[in-house]
């Protein structure tokens, strides 16, 4: 049987409303992913680990459930652990070390990566040097555990594809890459200035080790109205990427479960179309 041109995973953030409200429990995420959405790979967010810590008992239970369900754990998205590009050397070092526990959790869950942010302060060039330093040092540690460190376009300078790709080049380590997100290209939340999403994804794809299919709203035909998914998927595939693409629904026009299903179905439909032209 021919391998698909990409596989579909589910980002835990797609269920953030239900999780924050306690409607579903974090430990049930793998089961819900498999049973409700017929998806067999997951991407965790550290916000949904109890007390935002990878406690051994919880991680062990997640691992056990994934094994029983045949669900693959791909990565952990890590937020709130300090700025890897902090101008203060001590704070930057602390931020780097704060991520070590998530690398260990990723190893236990058999993930391939942790997703981090590249926040810093100063001019673009100053931030580039600082972020590259933090990422390089963290990646050197992660490499000893066979884990990748991947950076998402996640607001501010990181949503500038030219800047973020230059940071990854500056780091110059195989295990330091990107997680291009179809929709996270707002450069300034006050002015709503936005970077061209197609240009941004194209710039980040040479370093991609995961991809987030961000979605918000759909038309009557099931197409995402903010992103031309066929155009975006063509950019992803033209880069040579053949890995997982994660459903990341973040809209409010339909419920989270419905939004996940619509995003999954759009990816499935376009996968068939693109496989026929590949």
C-alpha positions as a Python dict, from the first residue, in 0.01 Angstrom:
ca = {
    (1, 'X'): (0, 0, 0),
    (2, 'X'): (134, 343, -97),
    (3, 'X'): (218, 575, 190),
    (4, 'X'): (0, 889, 204),
    (5, 'X'): (165, 1218, 108),
    (6, 'X'): (101, 1333, 465),
    (7, 'X'): (-55, 1197, 781),
    (8, 'X'): (-302, 1383, 1002),
    (9, 'X'): (-256, 1444, 1375),
    (10, 'X'): (-453, 1645, 1631),
    (11, 'X'): (-312, 1938, 1828),
    (12, 'X'): (-445, 1943, 2184),
    (13, 'X'): (-504, 2319, 2159),
    (14, 'X'): (-799, 2240, 1930),
    (15, 'X'): (-982, 2135, 2247),
    (16, 'X'): (-859, 2415, 2474),
    (17, 'X'): (-1206, 2544, 2559),
    (18, 'X'): (-1331, 2199, 2661),
    (19, 'X'): (-1011, 2129, 2855),
    (20, 'X'): (-1003, 2461, 3041),
    (21, 'X'): (-1372, 2420, 3127),
    (22, 'X'): (-1312, 2068, 3260),
    (23, 'X'): (-1555, 1923, 3008),
    (24, 'X'): (-1287, 1673, 2912),
    (25, 'X'): (-980, 1562, 3108),
    (26, 'X'): (-626, 1589, 2967),
    (27, 'X'): (-557, 1220, 3027),
    (28, 'X'): (-849, 1136, 2795),
    (29, 'X'): (-706, 1332, 2502),
    (30, 'X'): (-559, 1027, 2322),
    (31, 'X'): (-886, 832, 2354),
    (32, 'X'): (-1100, 1122, 2234),
    (33, 'X'): (-863, 1178, 1943),
    (34, 'X'): (-896, 817, 1834),
    (35, 'X'): (-1262, 750, 1910),
    (36, 'X'): (-1423, 1084, 1826),
    (37, 'X'): (-1206, 1195, 1535),
    (38, 'X'): (-1048, 877, 1392),
    (39, 'X'): (-703, 1034, 1426),
    (40, 'X'): (-416, 828, 1565),
    (41, 'X'): (-146, 1082, 1649),
    (42, 'X'): (-144, 1362, 1905),
    (43, 'X'): (40, 1686, 1981),
    (44, 'X'): (32, 1789, 2347),
    (45, 'X'): (34, 2135, 2505),
    (46, 'X'): (215, 2171, 2837),
    (47, 'X'): (-65, 2396, 2970),
    (48, 'X'): (-282, 2085, 3005),
    (49, 'X'): (-41, 1883, 3216),
    (50, 'X'): (-150, 1893, 3583),
    (51, 'X'): (6, 2200, 3749),
    (52, 'X'): (185, 2259, 3416),
    (53, 'X'): (443, 1999, 3515),
    (54, 'X'): (526, 1664, 3350),
    (55, 'X'): (468, 1455, 3660),
    (56, 'X'): (585, 1097, 3619),
    (57, 'X'): (250, 941, 3710),
    (58, 'X'): (56, 1150, 3456),
    (59, 'X'): (313, 1101, 3180),
    (60, 'X'): (316, 727, 3249),
    (61, 'X'): (-64, 711, 3227),
    (62, 'X'): (-62, 903, 2898),
    (63, 'X'): (201, 668, 2759),
    (64, 'X'): (5, 361, 2868),
    (65, 'X'): (-317, 487, 2714),
    (66, 'X'): (-147, 577, 2388),
    (67, 'X'): (8, 231, 2370),
    (68, 'X'): (-329, 64, 2436),
    (69, 'X'): (-505, 278, 2175),
    (70, 'X'): (-235, 266, 1909),
    (71, 'X'): (-197, 644, 1925),
    (72, 'X'): (140, 803, 1846),
    (73, 'X'): (267, 1095, 2055),
    (74, 'X'): (445, 1344, 1829),
    (75, 'X'): (544, 1651, 2026),
    (76, 'X'): (484, 1873, 2328),
    (77, 'X'): (411, 2243, 2274),
    (78, 'X'): (585, 2433, 2555),
    (79, 'X'): (478, 2776, 2676),
    (80, 'X'): (534, 2978, 2991),
    (81, 'X'): (887, 2859, 3065),
    (82, 'X'): (1068, 3189, 3014),
    (83, 'X'): (1215, 3358, 2708),
    (84, 'X'): (1486, 3160, 2531),
    (85, 'X'): (1612, 3490, 2389),
    (86, 'X'): (1601, 3687, 2714),
    (87, 'X'): (1863, 3967, 2712),
    (88, 'X'): (1942, 3883, 3075),
    (89, 'X'): (2195, 3600, 3056),
    (90, 'X'): (2083, 3442, 3384),
    (91, 'X'): (1716, 3451, 3284),
    (92, 'X'): (1800, 3307, 2943),
    (93, 'X'): (1988, 3021, 3106),
    (94, 'X'): (1697, 2963, 3343),
    (95, 'X'): (1454, 2952, 3050),
    (96, 'X'): (1674, 2698, 2875),
    (97, 'X'): (1689, 2478, 3183),
    (98, 'X'): (1314, 2514, 3242),
    (99, 'X'): (1259, 2322, 2918),
    (100, 'X'): (1471, 2023, 3021),
    (101, 'X'): (1182, 1854, 3202),
    (102, 'X'): (969, 1872, 2886),
    (103, 'X'): (1247, 1711, 2686),
    (104, 'X'): (1250, 1427, 2939),
    (105, 'X'): (872, 1395, 2911),
    (106, 'X'): (900, 1390, 2531),
    (107, 'X'): (1149, 1105, 2558),
    (108, 'X'): (915, 908, 2785),
    (109, 'X'): (617, 963, 2553),
    (110, 'X'): (831, 878, 2247),
    (111, 'X'): (774, 1219, 2090),
    (112, 'X'): (1016, 1346, 1827),
    (113, 'X'): (1013, 1713, 1935),
    (114, 'X'): (926, 1985, 2179),
    (115, 'X'): (785, 2307, 2034),
    (116, 'X'): (926, 2624, 2186),
    (117, 'X'): (899, 2999, 2134),
    (118, 'X'): (1170, 3244, 2031),
    (119, 'X'): (1077, 3553, 2234),
    (120, 'X'): (1341, 3814, 2292),
    (121, 'X'): (1385, 4192, 2322),
    (122, 'X'): (1580, 4456, 2130),
    (123, 'X'): (1636, 4519, 1761),
    (124, 'X'): (1565, 4235, 1516),
    (125, 'X'): (1938, 4163, 1488),
    (126, 'X'): (1984, 4166, 1865),
    (127, 'X'): (1687, 3935, 1910),
    (128, 'X'): (1820, 3704, 1641),
    (129, 'X'): (2152, 3663, 1823),
    (130, 'X'): (1988, 3613, 2163),
    (131, 'X'): (1721, 3370, 2038),
    (132, 'X'): (1981, 3173, 1843),
    (133, 'X'): (2198, 3144, 2153),
    (134, 'X'): (1912, 3011, 2365),
    (135, 'X'): (1794, 2774, 2095),
    (136, 'X'): (2144, 2645, 2024),
    (137, 'X'): (2212, 2567, 2388),
    (138, 'X'): (1874, 2403, 2438),
    (139, 'X'): (1910, 2201, 2119),
    (140, 'X'): (2255, 2079, 2221),
    (141, 'X'): (2096, 1940, 2537),
    (142, 'X'): (1797, 1796, 2350),
    (143, 'X'): (2030, 1627, 2103),
    (144, 'X'): (2170, 1411, 2384),
    (145, 'X'): (1815, 1277, 2427),
    (146, 'X'): (1742, 1245, 2052),
    (147, 'X'): (1473, 1514, 2070),
    (148, 'X'): (1424, 1802, 1825),
    (149, 'X'): (1363, 2163, 1930),
    (150, 'X'): (1121, 2329, 1690),
    (151, 'X'): (1007, 2690, 1679),
    (152, 'X'): (659, 2801, 1577),
    (153, 'X'): (564, 3131, 1419),
    (154, 'X'): (381, 3250, 1729),
    (155, 'X'): (348, 3628, 1720),
    (156, 'X'): (587, 3922, 1710),
    (157, 'X'): (913, 3874, 1522),
    (158, 'X'): (865, 3497, 1518),
    (159, 'X'): (575, 3559, 1276),
    (160, 'X'): (820, 3715, 1031),
    (161, 'X'): (926, 3421, 819),
    (162, 'X'): (1244, 3590, 700),
    (163, 'X'): (1352, 3662, 1058),
    (164, 'X'): (1267, 3320, 1202),
    (165, 'X'): (1431, 3130, 917),
    (166, 'X'): (1744, 3343, 970),
    (167, 'X'): (1743, 3246, 1339),
    (168, 'X'): (1731, 2875, 1252),
    (169, 'X'): (2015, 2922, 1005),
    (170, 'X'): (2212, 3102, 1276),
    (171, 'X'): (2161, 2808, 1514),
    (172, 'X'): (2276, 2572, 1240),
    (173, 'X'): (2193, 2245, 1415),
    (174, 'X'): (2005, 1960, 1249),
    (175, 'X'): (1779, 1912, 1549),
    (176, 'X'): (1669, 2277, 1560),
    (177, 'X'): (1385, 2336, 1316),
    (178, 'X'): (1045, 2493, 1270),
    (179, 'X'): (678, 2420, 1316),
    (180, 'X'): (509, 2636, 1050),
    (181, 'X'): (152, 2732, 1145),
    (182, 'X'): (-85, 2831, 864),
    (183, 'X'): (-236, 3118, 1060),
    (184, 'X'): (-2, 3261, 1324),
    (185, 'X'): (135, 3553, 1123),
    (186, 'X'): (20, 3860, 1316),
    (187, 'X'): (324, 4080, 1367),
    (188, 'X'): (155, 4344, 1584),
    (189, 'X'): (-163, 4272, 1779),
    (190, 'X'): (-242, 4643, 1820),
    (191, 'X'): (-224, 4734, 1452),
    (192, 'X'): (-316, 4381, 1332),
    (193, 'X'): (-29, 4401, 1085),
    (194, 'X'): (6, 4058, 932),
    (195, 'X'): (289, 3884, 749),
    (196, 'X'): (199, 3707, 424),
    (197, 'X'): (110, 3357, 544),
    (198, 'X'): (200, 3180, 221),
    (199, 'X'): (539, 3351, 199),
    (200, 'X'): (597, 3278, 568),
    (201, 'X'): (520, 2908, 544),
    (202, 'X'): (735, 2878, 232),
    (203, 'X'): (1026, 3039, 418),
    (204, 'X'): (986, 2810, 720),
    (205, 'X'): (925, 2479, 542),
    (206, 'X'): (1293, 2399, 466),
    (207, 'X'): (1340, 2355, 842),
    (208, 'X'): (1000, 2203, 928),
    (209, 'X'): (973, 1894, 1145),
    (210, 'X'): (597, 1941, 1202),
    (211, 'X'): (318, 2153, 1051),
    (212, 'X'): (5, 2307, 1209),
    (213, 'X'): (-306, 2337, 992),
    (214, 'X'): (-464, 2633, 1173),
    (215, 'X'): (-834, 2684, 1105),
    (216, 'X'): (-1103, 2927, 1222),
    (217, 'X'): (-1401, 2949, 985),
    (218, 'X'): (-1541, 2754, 692),
    (219, 'X'): (-1766, 2826, 394),
    (220, 'X'): (-2062, 2616, 280),
    (221, 'X'): (-1828, 2391, 80),
    (222, 'X'): (-1608, 2316, 381),
    (223, 'X'): (-1317, 2536, 279),
    (224, 'X'): (-1131, 2744, 537),
    (225, 'X'): (-1211, 3106, 451),
    (226, 'X'): (-891, 3268, 582),
    (227, 'X'): (-639, 3026, 431),
    (228, 'X'): (-638, 2866, 87),
    (229, 'X'): (-564, 2517, 214),
    (230, 'X'): (-488, 2373, -128),
    (231, 'X'): (-234, 2647, -197),
    (232, 'X'): (-84, 2607, 149),
    (233, 'X'): (-61, 2229, 129),
    (234, 'X'): (105, 2259, -212),
    (235, 'X'): (370, 2484, -54),
    (236, 'X'): (420, 2227, 223),
    (237, 'X'): (452, 1936, -18),
    (238, 'X'): (667, 2124, -272),
    (239, 'X'): (926, 2166, 5),
    (240, 'X'): (961, 1788, 17),
    (241, 'X'): (787, 1755, 353),
    (242, 'X'): (606, 1423, 400),
    (243, 'X'): (545, 1421, 775),
    (244, 'X'): (247, 1483, 1000),
    (245, 'X'): (13, 1779, 961),
    (246, 'X'): (-170, 1870, 1281),
    (247, 'X'): (-532, 1982, 1294),
    (248, 'X'): (-539, 2298, 1505),
    (249, 'X'): (-890, 2444, 1513),
    (250, 'X'): (-911, 2775, 1696),
    (251, 'X'): (-1244, 2914, 1579),
    (252, 'X'): (-1569, 2993, 1756),
    (253, 'X'): (-1824, 2985, 1473),
    (254, 'X'): (-1880, 2614, 1537),
    (255, 'X'): (-1797, 2401, 1840),
    (256, 'X'): (-1452, 2254, 1887),
    (257, 'X'): (-1553, 1900, 1796),
    (258, 'X'): (-1724, 2019, 1476),
    (259, 'X'): (-1431, 2246, 1389),
    (260, 'X'): (-1185, 1960, 1429),
    (261, 'X'): (-1396, 1736, 1206),
    (262, 'X'): (-1426, 2004, 937),
    (263, 'X'): (-1052, 2067, 939),
    (264, 'X'): (-976, 1694, 929),
    (265, 'X'): (-1219, 1640, 643),
    (266, 'X'): (-1074, 1930, 445),
    (267, 'X'): (-724, 1786, 486),
    (268, 'X'): (-846, 1441, 384),
    (269, 'X'): (-1024, 1575, 75),
    (270, 'X'): (-725, 1777, -39),
    (271, 'X'): (-489, 1488, 31),
    (272, 'X'): (-679, 1279, -222),
    (273, 'X'): (-674, 1562, -477),
    (274, 'X'): (-304, 1631, -431),
    (275, 'X'): (-211, 1262, -439),
    (276, 'X'): (-372, 1238, -782),
    (277, 'X'): (-154, 1518, -915),
    (278, 'X'): (166, 1422, -733),
}
